[in-house]
Amino acid sequence: MTTAEPLRIGVLGAARISEFSLVGPARAGGHRLVAVAARSRGRADAFAAEHGVERVLDTYAEVIADPEVEVVYNPLANSLHGPWNLAALAAGKHVLTEKPSASNAEEATEVRDAAAKAGTVFMEGFHYLFHPVTRRLHELLGSGELGELRHVETTMTMPAPPGSDPRWSLPLAGGALMDLGCYSLHAQAMLAPFAGGPPRLVTARGGARHGAPNVDEWLDADLAFPGGATGSARCHMAHEEWRMSFRVVGSRGEATAMNFVQPHLDDRVVVRTPAGERTEELGKRSSYTYQLDAYAAHLRHGTPLPLDAEDALTTMSLIDACYRAAGFPPRPRTALPVSG
């Protein structure tokens, strides 16, 4: 999708995730990468040279202050999402942030309030929601083919990152639930229209990473919907295999997205009903590209977006509740660094 006026995007950091979560989609949509800053000037220079960013600045604060930047993209470590999202909103910028939007619900509340005050567009990057794979699950529930929703299973597992990875750091707001489980919880919450309302937490259990107290290696949550459906949301960040599945079970059938978070790798939705079993392939175009298209369409044409700062707060509140129920503290927040 190409908009009449390209988005003018400023990038915080030179994270590898940006290569597929932003750079590729921006190129596909004809958008401009106006500025970037990183922890070191050398990393920012290399990122800009490789990805066609127009200029390199010395600090994140300079990117946010740049008058030509209208959208700030924040893919920093979890603990830096909240502080820099707040800074960007205070500067009157639109924000597209990697999930989660903040370190805990208290900080997410401040982000929600700041977005309302700024009057700009804030969105947490749950890119999976924009892909035809997830949209198809919603269509199957909405059409009645599967009957009434009875049970939902969302599973997110991956092999362990290195011990030095920020995702194992409590001060950096790490943990399996923050990195993986947020998808499991969010995908279930998005089924509220088919389940009589949003889910509530029933119970949660988890295990800490050896040598990293209060950092969850795995966490399972049991949920209940107002309409009587139940949910199981699981995540494990030191598993033997990658798995990112989304299964919905109705009174007349079920459907499973084999990889709802990375549909560019596996776009299958398997549907089973009394009429038989079929496999639908929904396309391997990047979910991040669908996401940026939707974000741009909202900014340029007012097309509705399904995500905002209120949704981000709802997700963060559920994450905190899961942590407490499983015996972990919510993630600590971080003060804004003096410089970028």
Coordinates of C-alpha atoms in Angstrom, one line a residue:
M1 CA 0.0 0.0 0.0
T2 CA 1.3 3.4 -0.9
T3 CA -0.2 6.5 0.8
A4 CA -0.4 9.9 -0.9
E5 CA 2.0 11.2 1.7
P6 CA 4.6 8.9 3.2
L7 CA 5.0 8.6 6.9
R8 CA 8.1 10.3 8.3
I9 CA 9.5 7.9 10.8
G10 CA 12.2 8.3 13.5
V11 CA 13.7 5.1 14.8
L12 CA 15.0 4.7 18.4
G13 CA 17.9 2.3 18.5
A14 CA 19.5 0.0 15.9
A15 CA 17.8 -3.2 17.0
R16 CA 17.8 -6.2 14.6
I17 CA 14.0 -6.5 15.0
S18 CA 13.7 -3.2 13.2
E19 CA 14.9 -4.8 10.0
F20 CA 11.8 -6.9 9.5
S21 CA 9.3 -5.1 11.8
L22 CA 9.8 -1.6 10.3
V23 CA 12.4 -1.3 7.5
G24 CA 10.9 -3.8 5.2
P25 CA 7.3 -2.7 5.7
A26 CA 8.4 1.0 5.3
R27 CA 10.0 0.3 2.0
A28 CA 7.0 -1.7 0.8
G29 CA 4.7 1.2 1.7
G30 CA 6.9 4.0 0.4
H31 CA 7.5 5.6 3.7
R32 CA 10.5 7.6 4.8
L33 CA 13.0 6.6 7.6
V34 CA 13.9 10.1 8.5
A35 CA 16.3 9.7 11.5
V36 CA 17.9 7.1 13.8
A37 CA 19.9 7.2 17.0
A38 CA 21.5 4.3 18.9
R39 CA 23.6 3.7 22.0
S40 CA 26.7 4.2 19.9
R41 CA 27.1 6.5 16.9
G42 CA 28.8 3.7 15.0
R43 CA 25.8 1.4 15.3
A44 CA 23.5 4.1 14.2
D45 CA 25.7 5.0 11.2
A46 CA 25.8 1.3 10.1
F47 CA 22.1 0.9 10.5
A48 CA 21.4 4.1 8.5
A49 CA 23.8 3.1 5.7
E50 CA 22.3 -0.3 5.4
H51 CA 18.7 0.7 5.5
G52 CA 18.5 4.1 3.9
V53 CA 17.8 6.2 6.9
E54 CA 18.2 9.8 5.9
R55 CA 20.2 11.0 8.9
V56 CA 21.9 9.9 12.1
L57 CA 21.4 11.8 15.3
D58 CA 23.3 11.4 18.6
T59 CA 20.5 10.7 21.0
Y60 CA 17.0 9.3 21.2
A61 CA 15.9 12.6 22.5
E62 CA 17.1 14.3 19.3
V63 CA 15.1 11.9 17.2
I64 CA 12.0 12.7 19.2
A65 CA 12.7 16.5 18.9
D66 CA 13.4 16.4 15.2
P67 CA 10.6 18.5 13.6
E68 CA 10.5 16.3 10.5
V69 CA 9.8 13.2 12.5
E70 CA 6.1 12.6 12.9
V71 CA 6.1 9.0 14.0
V72 CA 8.5 7.6 16.6
Y73 CA 9.1 3.8 16.4
N74 CA 10.3 2.3 19.7
P75 CA 11.9 -1.2 19.6
L76 CA 14.1 -0.7 22.6
A77 CA 14.5 -3.1 25.5
N78 CA 11.2 -3.5 27.4
S79 CA 12.2 -1.3 30.3
L80 CA 12.8 1.6 27.9
H81 CA 9.4 1.4 26.2
G82 CA 7.5 3.3 28.8
P83 CA 10.0 6.2 29.4
W84 CA 10.6 6.9 25.7
N85 CA 6.9 6.4 24.7
L86 CA 6.1 9.1 27.3
A87 CA 8.8 11.3 26.0
A88 CA 7.6 11.0 22.4
L89 CA 4.0 11.6 23.4
A90 CA 5.0 14.7 25.4
A91 CA 6.7 16.0 22.2
G92 CA 3.4 15.6 20.3
K93 CA 4.5 12.6 18.2
H94 CA 2.6 9.6 17.0
V95 CA 4.1 6.4 18.5
L96 CA 4.4 2.9 17.2
T97 CA 5.9 0.9 20.0
E98 CA 7.0 -2.7 20.3
K99 CA 5.1 -4.7 22.9
P100 CA 4.7 -4.4 25.8
S101 CA 4.0 -0.6 25.9
A102 CA 5.4 -0.2 29.4
S103 CA 7.0 -2.1 32.3
N104 CA 3.9 -2.4 34.4
A105 CA 0.3 -1.2 34.6
E106 CA 1.1 1.9 36.6
E107 CA 3.4 3.1 33.8
A108 CA 1.0 2.0 31.1
T109 CA -1.7 4.2 32.8
E110 CA 0.6 7.2 32.4
V111 CA 1.2 6.3 28.8
R112 CA -2.6 6.1 28.2
D113 CA -3.1 9.4 29.9
A114 CA -0.2 11.0 27.9
A115 CA -1.6 9.8 24.7
A116 CA -5.0 11.3 25.5
K117 CA -3.4 14.6 26.4
A118 CA -1.2 14.6 23.3
G119 CA -4.1 13.8 20.9
T120 CA -1.7 11.7 18.8
V121 CA -1.9 8.1 17.7
F122 CA -0.4 5.6 20.0
M123 CA -0.3 1.9 19.0
E124 CA 1.3 -1.2 20.5
G125 CA 2.8 -3.4 17.9
F126 CA 0.6 -6.5 18.1
H127 CA 1.2 -7.1 14.4
Y128 CA -0.4 -10.6 14.3
L129 CA -3.8 -9.0 14.7
F130 CA -3.6 -7.5 11.2
H131 CA -2.7 -10.6 9.3
P132 CA -5.3 -12.7 7.4
V133 CA -4.5 -15.7 9.6
T134 CA -5.8 -14.1 12.8
R135 CA -8.6 -12.3 10.9
R136 CA -9.7 -15.7 9.5
L137 CA -10.0 -17.1 13.0
H138 CA -12.2 -14.2 14.0
E139 CA -14.3 -14.7 10.8
L140 CA -14.8 -18.4 11.5
L141 CA -16.1 -17.5 15.0
G142 CA -18.3 -14.7 13.7
S143 CA -19.8 -16.8 10.9
G144 CA -21.1 -19.4 13.4
E145 CA -19.4 -22.3 11.5
L146 CA -17.6 -23.3 14.7
G147 CA -20.7 -22.7 16.9
E148 CA -20.4 -20.9 20.3
L149 CA -16.9 -20.4 21.6
R150 CA -16.0 -23.0 24.3
H151 CA -12.2 -22.9 24.7
V152 CA -9.1 -21.0 23.5
E153 CA -5.5 -22.2 23.6
T154 CA -2.6 -19.8 22.8
T155 CA 0.9 -21.2 23.1
M156 CA 4.2 -19.4 22.7
T157 CA 7.4 -21.3 23.1
M158 CA 11.0 -20.8 21.9
P159 CA 14.5 -22.1 22.6
A160 CA 16.4 -20.1 25.3
P161 CA 18.2 -16.9 24.4
P162 CA 21.8 -16.5 25.7
G163 CA 22.1 -15.8 29.4
S164 CA 23.3 -12.3 28.6
D165 CA 20.1 -11.5 26.7
P166 CA 18.1 -8.5 28.0
R167 CA 15.0 -10.8 28.1
W168 CA 16.5 -12.5 31.2
S169 CA 17.0 -9.2 33.0
L170 CA 14.6 -8.0 35.7
P171 CA 15.8 -4.4 35.6
L172 CA 15.2 -4.4 31.8
A173 CA 11.7 -5.8 32.4
G174 CA 12.4 -9.2 31.0
G175 CA 10.7 -12.5 31.3
A176 CA 8.8 -15.0 29.2
L177 CA 5.4 -13.4 29.8
M178 CA 6.7 -10.0 28.7
D179 CA 8.4 -11.3 25.6
L180 CA 6.1 -14.1 24.5
G181 CA 3.1 -14.4 26.8
C182 CA 1.8 -11.0 26.0
Y183 CA 0.8 -12.4 22.6
S184 CA -0.9 -15.3 24.2
L185 CA -2.9 -13.0 26.5
H186 CA -3.6 -10.4 23.9
A187 CA -4.9 -12.9 21.3
Q188 CA -7.4 -14.2 23.9
A189 CA -8.5 -10.7 24.9
M190 CA -9.3 -9.9 21.2
L191 CA -11.9 -12.6 21.3
A192 CA -14.1 -10.6 23.6
P193 CA -16.7 -9.9 20.9
F194 CA -17.3 -13.7 20.5
A195 CA -17.1 -14.6 24.2
G196 CA -19.5 -12.2 25.9
G197 CA -16.7 -9.8 26.9
P198 CA -13.0 -9.8 27.9
P199 CA -11.5 -12.6 29.8
R200 CA -10.6 -12.5 33.5
L201 CA -7.6 -14.3 35.1
V202 CA -8.5 -17.4 37.1
T203 CA -5.0 -18.6 38.1
A204 CA -1.5 -18.6 36.9
R205 CA 1.7 -20.5 37.6
G206 CA 5.3 -20.2 36.5
G207 CA 8.9 -21.0 37.0
A208 CA 11.9 -18.6 37.4
R209 CA 15.0 -18.8 35.3
H210 CA 17.9 -20.3 37.1
G211 CA 20.2 -17.6 38.3
A212 CA 17.7 -14.8 37.5
P213 CA 15.4 -14.4 40.5
N214 CA 11.9 -13.2 39.7
V215 CA 12.4 -13.5 35.9
D216 CA 10.0 -16.1 34.6
E217 CA 11.3 -18.8 32.3
W218 CA 7.7 -20.0 31.7
L219 CA 4.3 -19.0 32.8
D220 CA 0.8 -20.6 32.2
A221 CA -2.4 -18.7 32.8
D222 CA -6.0 -20.0 33.0
L223 CA -8.7 -17.5 31.9
A224 CA -12.5 -17.4 31.9
F225 CA -14.8 -15.5 29.6
P226 CA -18.2 -14.0 30.6
G227 CA -20.0 -16.3 28.1
G228 CA -18.6 -19.4 29.7
A229 CA -15.6 -20.2 27.5
T230 CA -12.3 -21.0 29.1
G231 CA -8.8 -20.0 28.0
S232 CA -5.3 -21.4 28.4
A233 CA -2.4 -19.0 27.7
R234 CA 1.0 -20.5 27.8
C235 CA 4.5 -19.2 27.3
H236 CA 8.0 -20.8 27.7
M237 CA 11.3 -19.0 26.8
A238 CA 13.6 -22.0 27.3
H239 CA 11.7 -24.7 25.4
E240 CA 13.0 -27.3 23.0
E241 CA 11.1 -25.9 20.0
W242 CA 9.4 -22.9 18.5
R243 CA 5.7 -23.0 18.7
M244 CA 3.2 -20.1 18.2
S245 CA -0.2 -21.7 17.9
F246 CA -3.7 -20.3 18.4
R247 CA -6.6 -22.8 18.7
V248 CA -10.2 -21.9 19.1
V249 CA -12.8 -24.6 20.0
G250 CA -16.5 -24.1 19.4
S251 CA -19.6 -26.1 20.1
R252 CA -19.6 -27.3 16.4
G253 CA -15.9 -27.3 15.4
E254 CA -12.5 -25.9 16.0
A255 CA -9.8 -24.1 14.1
T256 CA -6.0 -23.8 14.7
A257 CA -3.6 -21.2 13.4
M258 CA -0.3 -23.1 13.2
N259 CA 1.9 -20.0 13.6
F260 CA -0.2 -16.9 14.3
V261 CA 2.7 -14.6 15.3
Q262 CA 5.0 -15.6 12.4
P263 CA 2.5 -16.3 9.6
H264 CA 5.1 -15.5 7.0
L265 CA 6.7 -18.8 8.0
D266 CA 3.5 -20.9 8.3
D267 CA 0.2 -19.4 7.1
R268 CA -2.0 -22.4 7.7
V269 CA -5.3 -22.4 9.5
V270 CA -6.6 -26.0 10.0
V271 CA -10.4 -26.2 10.4
R272 CA -12.2 -29.2 11.8
T273 CA -16.0 -29.6 11.8
P274 CA -18.4 -32.5 11.4
A275 CA -18.2 -31.9 7.7
G276 CA -14.5 -32.8 7.7
E277 CA -11.1 -31.2 7.9
R278 CA -9.6 -28.6 5.6
T279 CA -6.5 -26.5 5.6
E280 CA -6.6 -22.9 4.5
E281 CA -3.5 -21.0 3.5
L282 CA -3.9 -17.3 4.1
G283 CA -0.7 -15.8 2.5
K284 CA 2.9 -15.3 3.7
R285 CA 3.1 -11.5 3.4
S286 CA 4.6 -10.1 6.6
S287 CA 2.2 -9.3 9.4
Y288 CA 4.4 -6.3 10.1
T289 CA 3.6 -5.0 6.6
Y290 CA -0.1 -5.3 7.2
Q291 CA 0.4 -3.5 10.5
L292 CA 2.2 -0.5 9.1
D293 CA -0.3 -0.3 6.2
A294 CA -3.1 -0.1 8.8
Y295 CA -1.2 2.5 10.9
A296 CA -0.6 4.7 7.8
A297 CA -4.2 4.3 6.6
H298 CA -5.4 5.6 10.0
L299 CA -3.0 8.6 10.0
R300 CA -3.6 9.6 6.4
H301 CA -7.3 8.6 5.9
G302 CA -8.8 8.0 9.3
T303 CA -9.3 4.3 8.8
P304 CA -10.2 2.8 12.2
L305 CA -7.4 1.0 14.2
P306 CA -8.2 -1.9 16.6
L307 CA -5.4 -0.9 19.0
D308 CA -4.8 2.1 21.1
A309 CA -3.3 3.1 24.5
E310 CA -6.3 1.9 26.4
D311 CA -5.9 -1.6 24.9
A312 CA -2.2 -1.5 25.8
L313 CA -3.2 -0.7 29.4
T314 CA -5.7 -3.6 29.5
T315 CA -3.0 -6.0 28.3
M316 CA -0.4 -4.7 30.8
S317 CA -2.9 -5.0 33.7
L318 CA -3.5 -8.6 32.8
I319 CA 0.2 -9.2 32.6
D320 CA 0.7 -7.8 36.1
A321 CA -2.2 -9.9 37.4
C322 CA -0.6 -13.0 35.9
Y323 CA 2.7 -12.2 37.6
R324 CA 1.2 -11.7 41.0
A325 CA -0.9 -14.9 40.7
A326 CA 2.2 -16.9 39.7
G327 CA 4.3 -15.5 42.6
F328 CA 6.3 -12.9 40.7
P329 CA 6.4 -9.2 41.1
P330 CA 5.3 -6.9 38.3
R331 CA 8.3 -5.6 36.3
P332 CA 10.0 -2.5 37.7
R333 CA 10.0 0.7 35.8
T334 CA 13.0 2.6 34.7
A335 CA 13.7 6.3 34.9
L336 CA 14.3 8.1 31.6
P337 CA 18.1 8.1 30.9
V338 CA 19.8 11.5 30.9
S339 CA 20.7 11.1 27.3
G340 CA 19.9 8.8 24.4

